[in-house]
Coordinates of C-alpha atoms in Angstrom, one line a residue:
M1 CA -60.7 93.5 -37.5
W2 CA -59.8 90.6 -39.6
V3 CA -56.3 92.0 -39.8
V4 CA -55.9 91.7 -36.1
Y5 CA -57.1 88.0 -36.2
V6 CA -54.6 87.2 -39.0
I7 CA -51.8 88.9 -37.1
G8 CA -52.8 87.0 -33.9
F9 CA -53.0 83.7 -35.8
I10 CA -49.6 84.3 -37.3
L11 CA -48.1 85.2 -34.0
A12 CA -49.7 82.1 -32.3
A13 CA -48.5 79.9 -35.1
G14 CA -45.0 81.3 -34.8
V15 CA -45.0 80.7 -31.1
Y16 CA -46.3 77.1 -31.6
V17 CA -43.7 76.4 -34.2
A18 CA -41.1 77.7 -31.8
Y19 CA -42.6 75.5 -29.2
L20 CA -42.4 72.5 -31.5
S21 CA -38.8 73.3 -32.5
I22 CA -37.8 73.3 -28.9
T23 CA -40.0 70.6 -27.4
I24 CA -39.6 67.9 -30.0
P25 CA -35.8 68.0 -30.2
G26 CA -35.6 68.5 -26.4
A27 CA -37.9 65.6 -25.6
A28 CA -36.0 63.5 -28.2
A29 CA -32.7 64.4 -26.6
V30 CA -33.8 63.7 -23.1
A31 CA -35.5 60.4 -24.1
C32 CA -32.4 59.4 -26.1
V33 CA -30.1 60.1 -23.1
V34 CA -32.4 58.4 -20.7
Y35 CA -32.7 55.2 -22.8
A36 CA -29.1 55.2 -23.9
V37 CA -28.1 55.2 -20.2
G38 CA -31.0 53.4 -18.8
M39 CA -30.7 50.2 -20.8
P40 CA -27.1 49.5 -19.8
G41 CA -28.0 50.7 -16.4
A42 CA -30.8 48.1 -16.3
Y43 CA -28.2 45.4 -17.3
L44 CA -25.7 46.5 -14.7
T45 CA -28.5 46.6 -12.1
G46 CA -29.6 43.1 -13.0
L47 CA -26.0 41.9 -12.9
G48 CA -25.6 43.4 -9.5
K49 CA -28.7 41.7 -8.2
V50 CA -27.5 38.3 -9.7
L51 CA -23.9 38.5 -8.5
A52 CA -24.2 40.5 -5.3
T53 CA -27.4 41.5 -3.6
R54 CA -29.7 38.6 -4.7
P55 CA -32.9 40.1 -3.3
P56 CA -35.7 37.7 -2.3
E57 CA -37.8 38.8 -5.2
L58 CA -35.1 37.8 -7.7
P59 CA -36.4 34.9 -9.8
A60 CA -34.4 31.6 -10.0
P61 CA -32.1 31.2 -12.9
Q62 CA -33.5 29.1 -15.8
R63 CA -30.2 27.4 -16.9
W64 CA -28.4 26.6 -13.7
P65 CA -25.9 23.8 -14.5
K66 CA -26.4 20.3 -13.1
P67 CA -23.6 18.6 -11.1
P68 CA -21.7 15.9 -13.1
A69 CA -23.2 12.5 -13.1
N70 CA -21.9 10.3 -10.3
G71 CA -20.1 13.4 -9.0
D72 CA -19.2 14.2 -5.4
P73 CA -21.8 15.8 -3.1
A74 CA -20.2 19.2 -3.5
L75 CA -21.1 22.6 -5.1
L76 CA -19.8 23.3 -8.5
Q77 CA -16.9 25.6 -8.7
Y78 CA -18.1 29.0 -9.9
F79 CA -16.3 29.1 -13.2
Y80 CA -17.3 25.5 -14.1
G81 CA -20.8 26.5 -15.1
P82 CA -22.4 28.8 -12.5
A83 CA -20.6 31.9 -13.9
L84 CA -22.1 31.4 -17.4
A85 CA -25.5 30.7 -15.8
D86 CA -25.2 34.0 -13.9
A87 CA -24.4 35.8 -17.2
D88 CA -27.4 34.3 -18.8
H89 CA -29.5 35.1 -15.7
A90 CA -28.3 38.7 -15.7
V91 CA -29.2 39.1 -19.4
R92 CA -32.7 37.8 -18.7
I93 CA -33.1 40.1 -15.7
A94 CA -31.8 43.1 -17.7
Y95 CA -34.1 42.2 -20.6
G96 CA -37.0 42.2 -18.2
N97 CA -36.0 45.5 -16.7
C98 CA -35.5 47.1 -20.2
R99 CA -38.9 45.8 -21.3
K100 CA -40.6 47.4 -18.3
F101 CA -38.6 50.6 -19.0
W102 CA -39.7 50.5 -22.7
E103 CA -43.3 49.9 -21.8
F104 CA -43.2 52.7 -19.3
G105 CA -42.0 55.1 -22.1
T106 CA -44.4 53.9 -24.7
E107 CA -47.3 54.3 -22.3
H108 CA -46.4 57.9 -21.7
V109 CA -46.0 58.5 -25.5
R110 CA -49.4 57.0 -26.1
D111 CA -51.0 59.1 -23.3
S112 CA -49.5 62.3 -24.8
F113 CA -51.8 61.8 -27.8
H114 CA -54.9 61.3 -25.8
A115 CA -54.9 64.3 -23.4
D116 CA -58.4 65.7 -23.1
S117 CA -57.7 69.3 -23.8
A118 CA -54.0 69.7 -24.0
T119 CA -53.1 67.4 -26.8
W120 CA -51.6 70.3 -28.8
F121 CA -49.2 70.7 -25.8
T122 CA -48.4 67.0 -25.0
A123 CA -48.3 65.5 -28.5
P124 CA -45.0 67.2 -29.4
L125 CA -43.5 65.8 -26.2
G126 CA -44.8 62.3 -27.2
V127 CA -43.3 62.7 -30.8
G128 CA -40.0 63.8 -29.4
G129 CA -40.1 61.1 -26.8
A130 CA -40.8 58.4 -29.4
V131 CA -38.0 59.5 -31.6
G132 CA -35.6 59.8 -28.6
M133 CA -36.7 56.4 -27.3
A134 CA -35.9 54.8 -30.7
L135 CA -32.5 56.4 -31.0
G136 CA -31.7 55.9 -27.2
T137 CA -32.8 52.3 -27.4
A138 CA -30.5 51.6 -30.3
A139 CA -27.6 53.2 -28.6
G140 CA -28.4 51.7 -25.2
A141 CA -28.7 48.2 -26.8
L142 CA -25.3 48.6 -28.4
I143 CA -23.8 49.8 -25.1
T144 CA -25.5 46.9 -23.2
A145 CA -24.2 44.4 -25.8
V146 CA -20.7 45.8 -25.2
F147 CA -21.1 45.4 -21.4
A148 CA -22.5 41.9 -21.9
L149 CA -19.6 41.0 -24.2
I150 CA -17.1 42.3 -21.7
H151 CA -18.8 40.2 -19.0
L152 CA -18.7 37.1 -21.1
V153 CA -15.1 37.6 -22.1
V154 CA -14.2 38.1 -18.4
V155 CA -16.1 34.9 -17.5
A156 CA -14.5 32.9 -20.4
V157 CA -10.9 34.1 -19.5
S158 CA -11.5 33.6 -15.8
A159 CA -12.8 30.1 -16.5
A160 CA -9.8 29.3 -18.7
L161 CA -7.4 30.6 -16.1
V162 CA -9.1 28.8 -13.2
R163 CA -9.0 25.5 -15.1
V164 CA -5.4 25.9 -16.1
F165 CA -4.6 26.8 -12.4
G166 CA -6.6 23.8 -11.2
T167 CA -4.8 21.5 -13.7
A168 CA -1.4 22.9 -12.6
L169 CA -2.3 22.4 -8.9
R170 CA -3.4 18.8 -9.6
A171 CA -0.2 18.2 -11.5
A172 CA 1.9 19.8 -8.7
D173 CA 0.2 17.6 -6.1
T174 CA 0.8 14.5 -8.3
S175 CA 4.4 15.6 -8.8
M176 CA 4.9 16.0 -5.1
L177 CA 3.7 12.5 -4.5
W178 CA 6.1 11.2 -7.2
V179 CA 9.0 13.2 -5.9
K180 CA 8.4 12.0 -2.3
N181 CA 7.9 8.5 -3.7
V182 CA 4.5 8.2 -2.2
R183 CA 2.5 5.3 -3.7
M184 CA -0.5 4.6 -1.6
V185 CA -1.9 1.1 -1.1
C186 CA -5.1 0.2 0.7
P187 CA -4.2 -2.1 3.6
N188 CA -7.5 -3.9 3.2
C189 CA -8.1 -4.5 -0.5
Y190 CA -4.5 -4.2 -1.6
E191 CA -5.3 -1.9 -4.5
R192 CA -3.4 1.2 -5.4
V193 CA -5.0 4.4 -4.1
P194 CA -4.5 7.2 -6.6
Y195 CA -6.1 9.5 -4.1
P196 CA -8.1 8.8 -0.9
A197 CA -11.8 9.5 -0.5
Y198 CA -12.6 11.9 2.3
D199 CA -15.6 12.3 4.6
C200 CA -17.0 15.8 5.1
P201 CA -15.3 17.4 8.2
N202 CA -18.8 18.3 9.5
D203 CA -19.7 15.7 12.1
A204 CA -23.3 16.2 11.4
C205 CA -22.8 15.5 7.7
N206 CA -22.5 12.0 6.2
H207 CA -21.4 12.9 2.7
R208 CA -18.3 11.2 1.3
H209 CA -16.2 12.8 -1.4
R210 CA -14.4 10.3 -3.7
D211 CA -12.1 12.8 -5.5
V212 CA -11.4 16.1 -3.7
R213 CA -8.6 17.2 -6.1
P214 CA -9.0 20.4 -8.1
G215 CA -11.7 20.1 -10.7
P216 CA -15.3 21.1 -11.4
Q217 CA -16.2 21.1 -7.7
G218 CA -13.4 23.2 -6.4
I219 CA -9.8 24.4 -7.0
I220 CA -8.1 25.5 -3.8
G221 CA -11.1 24.4 -1.7
R222 CA -14.6 23.0 -2.2
R223 CA -17.9 23.2 -0.4
C224 CA -19.8 20.1 0.6
L225 CA -23.5 20.3 -0.1
C226 CA -23.9 20.9 3.7
G227 CA -21.8 24.1 3.2
T228 CA -18.7 22.9 5.0
R229 CA -15.4 24.0 3.3
M230 CA -13.0 21.2 2.5
S231 CA -9.3 21.1 1.3
T232 CA -8.7 19.8 -2.2
L233 CA -5.0 18.8 -2.0
L234 CA -2.5 17.3 0.3
L235 CA -0.6 20.6 -0.1
F236 CA -3.6 22.3 1.5
G237 CA -4.1 19.8 4.3
S238 CA -6.6 17.3 2.9
S239 CA -4.8 14.5 4.8
R240 CA -6.1 15.9 8.0
M241 CA -9.6 14.8 7.1
A242 CA -11.0 11.3 7.6
A243 CA -9.7 9.2 4.7
F244 CA -11.2 6.1 3.1
C245 CA -10.3 3.7 0.3
P246 CA -12.0 5.1 -2.9
H247 CA -12.5 1.7 -4.5
P248 CA -16.1 0.4 -4.7
G249 CA -16.6 -2.6 -2.6
C250 CA -13.9 -1.7 -0.1
E251 CA -14.2 1.9 1.2
H252 CA -12.4 1.0 4.4
S253 CA -11.1 3.6 6.7
L254 CA -7.5 4.8 6.0
E255 CA -6.7 6.1 9.5
Y256 CA -3.0 6.4 8.9
R257 CA -3.3 9.7 6.9
P258 CA -2.1 8.4 3.5
G259 CA -0.3 10.7 1.2
E260 CA 1.9 12.3 3.8
A261 CA 4.8 9.9 3.6
P262 CA 6.2 7.1 1.4
E263 CA 4.6 3.7 2.1
I264 CA 6.8 0.6 2.4
V265 CA 5.0 -2.7 1.8
L266 CA 6.7 -5.6 3.6
P267 CA 5.1 -9.1 3.0
F268 CA 6.1 -12.0 5.2
F269 CA 5.7 -15.3 3.6
G270 CA 6.7 -18.9 4.5
A271 CA 5.3 -22.2 5.7
T272 CA 2.8 -22.6 8.5
G273 CA 4.5 -22.3 11.9
A274 CA 7.8 -20.9 10.4
G275 CA 7.8 -18.0 12.8
K276 CA 6.4 -15.1 10.6
T277 CA 4.2 -13.7 13.3
R278 CA 6.8 -13.9 16.0
L279 CA 9.3 -12.2 13.7
L280 CA 6.8 -9.4 13.1
F281 CA 6.2 -9.1 16.8
S282 CA 10.0 -8.9 17.4
M283 CA 10.4 -6.1 14.9
V284 CA 7.5 -4.1 16.4
T285 CA 9.0 -4.6 19.9
Q286 CA 12.3 -3.4 18.7
L287 CA 10.7 -0.3 17.2
Q288 CA 8.9 0.4 20.5
A289 CA 12.1 0.0 22.4
W290 CA 13.8 2.6 20.2
T291 CA 10.8 4.8 20.6
D292 CA 11.0 4.5 24.4
K293 CA 14.7 5.6 24.2
G294 CA 13.8 8.6 22.1
Q295 CA 15.9 7.4 19.2
L296 CA 12.9 7.5 16.8
T297 CA 9.1 7.5 16.8
A298 CA 7.1 4.4 15.9
E299 CA 3.3 4.5 16.3
F300 CA 0.5 2.4 15.3
G301 CA -1.1 3.8 12.2
D302 CA -4.7 2.7 12.8
S303 CA -6.9 1.1 15.5
S304 CA -6.8 -2.3 13.8
T305 CA -3.0 -2.4 14.1
A306 CA -3.2 -1.3 17.7
R307 CA -5.5 -4.2 18.5
E308 CA -3.3 -6.7 16.7
L309 CA 0.1 -5.5 17.9
D310 CA -0.5 -3.9 21.3
I311 CA 0.5 -7.2 22.9
A312 CA 3.7 -7.6 20.9
S313 CA 6.1 -6.3 23.6
S314 CA 4.4 -8.3 26.4
V315 CA 4.6 -11.5 24.3
M316 CA 8.3 -11.0 23.6
R317 CA 9.0 -10.0 27.2
T318 CA 7.2 -13.1 28.7
G319 CA 8.3 -15.5 26.0
S320 CA 4.6 -16.4 25.4
S321 CA 3.6 -18.3 22.2
T322 CA 1.9 -16.4 19.4
T323 CA -1.5 -17.6 18.2
G324 CA -1.8 -19.1 14.8
T325 CA -2.5 -16.7 12.0
S326 CA -6.0 -16.7 10.5
V327 CA -6.3 -18.2 7.1
E328 CA -8.5 -15.2 6.2
L329 CA -7.0 -12.6 3.9
P330 CA -4.7 -10.5 6.0
R331 CA -5.1 -6.8 6.7
A332 CA -1.8 -4.9 6.8
N333 CA -0.5 -3.8 10.2
V334 CA 0.3 -0.2 9.6
I335 CA 3.1 1.6 11.5
R336 CA 4.1 5.2 11.2
L337 CA 7.9 5.4 11.5
I338 CA 9.4 8.9 12.1
A339 CA 13.2 8.9 11.9
K340 CA 15.9 11.5 11.2
K341 CA 15.4 11.5 7.4
G342 CA 11.7 11.7 7.5
T343 CA 8.6 9.7 7.9
R344 CA 7.7 6.3 6.4
I345 CA 4.5 4.2 6.6
L346 CA 5.2 0.5 7.1
Q347 CA 2.6 -1.9 5.9
L348 CA 3.4 -5.3 7.3
Y349 CA 1.5 -8.2 5.8
D350 CA 1.4 -11.5 7.7
A351 CA -0.6 -14.1 5.8
A352 CA -1.2 -17.6 7.1
G353 CA 1.3 -20.2 5.8
E354 CA -1.6 -22.3 4.3
R355 CA -2.1 -19.6 1.7
F356 CA 1.3 -20.3 0.2
Y357 CA 0.6 -23.9 -0.7
N358 CA -2.3 -23.2 -3.1
T359 CA -2.1 -21.2 -6.3
D360 CA -5.6 -19.7 -6.0
R361 CA -5.0 -18.6 -2.4
T362 CA -1.7 -17.1 -3.2
Q363 CA -3.2 -15.2 -6.1
E364 CA -5.5 -13.5 -3.7
L365 CA -2.5 -11.8 -2.0
R366 CA -2.5 -8.9 -4.4
Y367 CA -0.3 -6.8 -2.1
L368 CA 2.6 -9.0 -3.3
N369 CA 3.0 -6.9 -6.5
K370 CA 3.2 -3.7 -4.5
A371 CA 6.3 -4.7 -2.6
R372 CA 9.9 -3.9 -3.3
T373 CA 11.3 -6.1 -0.5
F374 CA 10.0 -9.6 0.6
I375 CA 10.7 -11.5 3.7
L376 CA 10.8 -15.3 3.5
V377 CA 10.7 -16.9 6.9
I378 CA 12.0 -20.5 7.2
D379 CA 12.0 -22.7 10.3
P380 CA 15.2 -24.8 10.1
L381 CA 13.5 -27.4 12.3
S382 CA 10.9 -28.1 9.5
V383 CA 13.7 -29.3 7.2
E384 CA 13.4 -33.1 7.6
S385 CA 17.1 -33.9 6.9
F386 CA 18.2 -31.3 9.5
W387 CA 15.7 -32.5 12.0
Q388 CA 16.9 -36.1 11.7
Q389 CA 20.4 -35.0 12.5
L390 CA 19.4 -33.6 15.9
P391 CA 19.9 -35.7 19.0
A392 CA 16.8 -37.4 20.4
A393 CA 16.8 -35.3 23.5
T394 CA 16.8 -32.1 21.4
Q395 CA 14.0 -33.4 19.2
A396 CA 11.9 -34.2 22.3
E397 CA 12.6 -30.7 23.6
L398 CA 11.8 -28.8 20.4
G399 CA 9.1 -31.1 19.0
S400 CA 6.3 -28.8 20.3
V401 CA 7.7 -25.7 18.5
R402 CA 8.7 -27.4 15.3
S403 CA 6.7 -26.4 12.2
A404 CA 4.9 -29.5 10.8
A405 CA 4.4 -27.8 7.4
P406 CA 5.8 -29.2 4.2
S407 CA 9.3 -28.2 3.1
P408 CA 10.0 -24.5 2.9
D409 CA 10.9 -25.0 -0.8
L410 CA 7.2 -25.4 -1.5
A411 CA 6.1 -22.1 0.1
Y412 CA 9.0 -20.3 -1.6
Q413 CA 8.4 -21.8 -5.1
Q414 CA 4.7 -21.2 -5.0
T415 CA 5.1 -17.6 -3.9
H416 CA 8.0 -16.9 -6.2
Q417 CA 5.9 -18.1 -9.2
Q418 CA 2.9 -16.0 -8.2
I419 CA 5.0 -12.9 -7.7
E420 CA 6.2 -13.3 -11.2
A421 CA 2.7 -14.0 -12.5
M422 CA 1.6 -10.7 -11.0
G423 CA 4.0 -8.8 -13.2
V424 CA 6.7 -8.2 -10.6
Q425 CA 10.2 -8.0 -12.1
L426 CA 12.2 -10.0 -9.6
R427 CA 15.4 -8.4 -10.7
K428 CA 14.1 -5.2 -9.4
V429 CA 13.1 -6.3 -5.9
R430 CA 14.9 -7.6 -2.8
L431 CA 14.5 -10.7 -0.7
A432 CA 15.4 -11.3 2.9
V433 CA 15.6 -15.0 3.7
V434 CA 15.2 -15.3 7.5
F435 CA 15.9 -18.5 9.3
S436 CA 14.1 -18.4 12.6
R437 CA 14.7 -20.1 16.0
A438 CA 18.4 -19.3 16.1
D439 CA 18.1 -19.1 19.9
L440 CA 16.9 -22.8 20.0
I441 CA 19.3 -24.6 17.7
G442 CA 22.5 -22.8 18.6
V443 CA 23.6 -21.9 15.0
P444 CA 27.3 -21.0 14.9
D445 CA 28.4 -17.7 13.4
G446 CA 29.5 -17.6 9.7
D447 CA 28.0 -17.3 6.3
V448 CA 24.2 -18.0 6.6
A449 CA 23.8 -19.0 3.0
E450 CA 26.6 -21.5 3.2
W451 CA 25.1 -22.9 6.5
A452 CA 21.7 -23.3 4.9
R453 CA 23.2 -25.0 1.9
D454 CA 25.4 -27.4 3.8
E455 CA 23.5 -28.0 7.0
L456 CA 19.9 -27.7 5.8
G457 CA 20.3 -29.0 2.3
L458 CA 18.6 -26.0 0.8
G459 CA 21.0 -25.5 -2.0
N460 CA 18.3 -25.3 -4.7
L461 CA 16.4 -22.6 -2.7
I462 CA 19.6 -20.6 -2.1
R463 CA 20.6 -20.8 -5.8
S464 CA 17.1 -19.7 -6.9
T465 CA 16.8 -16.8 -4.5
T466 CA 20.3 -15.6 -5.4
Q467 CA 19.8 -15.8 -9.1
N468 CA 16.2 -14.5 -9.4
F469 CA 16.1 -11.5 -7.1
K470 CA 18.0 -8.2 -7.5
E471 CA 19.5 -8.6 -4.0
T472 CA 19.1 -11.4 -1.5
R473 CA 20.4 -11.4 2.1
Y474 CA 20.3 -14.3 4.5
F475 CA 19.7 -13.9 8.2
R476 CA 19.5 -16.0 11.3
T477 CA 17.1 -14.5 13.9
A478 CA 16.3 -15.1 17.5
A479 CA 13.0 -13.7 18.6
I480 CA 14.0 -13.2 22.2
M481 CA 14.4 -10.1 24.3
A482 CA 17.7 -9.0 25.8
A483 CA 18.2 -7.7 29.3
D484 CA 18.2 -4.1 28.2
G485 CA 14.7 -4.3 26.8
L486 CA 15.9 -4.5 23.2
M487 CA 15.4 -7.5 21.0
H488 CA 18.2 -9.9 20.1
K489 CA 20.7 -8.1 17.9
S490 CA 19.8 -10.3 14.9
I491 CA 16.4 -8.5 14.8
A492 CA 18.1 -5.1 14.5
E493 CA 20.5 -6.5 11.9
L494 CA 17.5 -7.6 9.8
M495 CA 15.7 -4.3 10.2
V496 CA 18.7 -2.2 9.3
W497 CA 19.0 -4.1 6.0
L498 CA 15.2 -3.8 5.3
M499 CA 15.1 -0.1 5.9
A500 CA 18.4 1.1 4.5
R501 CA 17.2 0.9 0.8
E502 CA 14.1 2.8 1.9
G503 CA 16.1 5.8 3.1
V504 CA 15.6 5.1 6.8
D505 CA 18.5 5.2 9.1
L506 CA 17.8 3.1 12.2
P507 CA 19.6 4.0 15.4
V508 CA 22.1 1.2 15.3
E509 CA 25.2 0.3 13.2
L510 CA 26.2 -3.3 12.8
P511 CA 29.3 -4.7 11.2
G512 CA 28.8 -6.1 7.8
V513 CA 25.5 -4.3 7.3
T514 CA 25.7 -1.6 4.6
S515 CA 23.1 0.6 3.0

């Protein structure tokens, strides 16, 4: 009988050994495959949750980048920090998933050795599973590391390309401004504007962005913290947003859409009562007349200019007197001029004559060093020697309009010195010397400089202006309106000379006026 037991035991042992030879390698193979695939799968699943689905139960990232100090109220561009934070977040999520996966496997291995009556059956599965888990985890970790490395390389390359692209776009925008000769100046604080600040286009948002150009907060576009998309370049339409001066302490509105066209700074200077404001009104009226005839388009660039100059044509038409200019620092009158060869932004500065008698007050006119053409206005009646030559009847008639300011030499010399002190190279800028009131004193035709030298006794002034400036032209102007609604031809003559060097062809040709 014992032979039967021995044979049965041998058969049973053989069957069990066969079971072990199949079960352990099989369990190990299955566990190895499951963990070799499952661990990178857990990483990819975590990456998908972080980059795509973002389920509600997804924990917040631990290393989300902070916006730059004193930066704009805009979201960071993805490849300027958030991409790397997402990679870190995905690794953490994948690690958590893999740990749960590993704990699930080890729990089942442990349970296989504690089965109540079938340990002999389950234990081999646990042994194979443990071996397979070890091998699969090693392989899976290697595959996961390769996936993570590929992800990081993609992020790094993309970040580098995005930054290069952003730098190229920024350079292209700067180059475009340079090619178009656009140099922006704030009409309120007189400072150069490298790039305007812009308000968020969302009317319900009050965020202001000081530098929207490509950078950490957006390349082609950016998103305000309120979620509204904004343009980053003039190339992409940023000029359509509400612009403001970016300089602290100013921040005034730049309604005229800076950056779209070259800006021409034209300062008027001269003694009190010389006729600067009336000359400015005459030029504006002439532009409006050309606009009415469809020969060009001139429009007020902002609401402040509209308030100041809306009365210009009526003043010229009725012959009314202009009010005295405030001694406060002037704000530029901005006019958008659209002619055949493009658009120009005119900034016309009319400072009170009192500011040109005092060094400190003249120094405050910092727009002077932004100009390439200056307009000196002189009232011939203010020259004492010329006034004394007029008949008594003429003096009585013109006494009320005569400027009582000191000699025009003083205003010129003071301004001339301050322009040089501001770093302006006079040999690179032009000067228009304008003698006003030609309609009142009956000045004969002929060379204006010679007349001013002989009749007005301004030889020193004429010599100084001729020698110091790159180009000086002398004009006699009459701020009166002709019957056809245009201003006196002397105004057009002056404007043609002023605009010719700026690439603007006005709709008039005058003899002796060349570009």
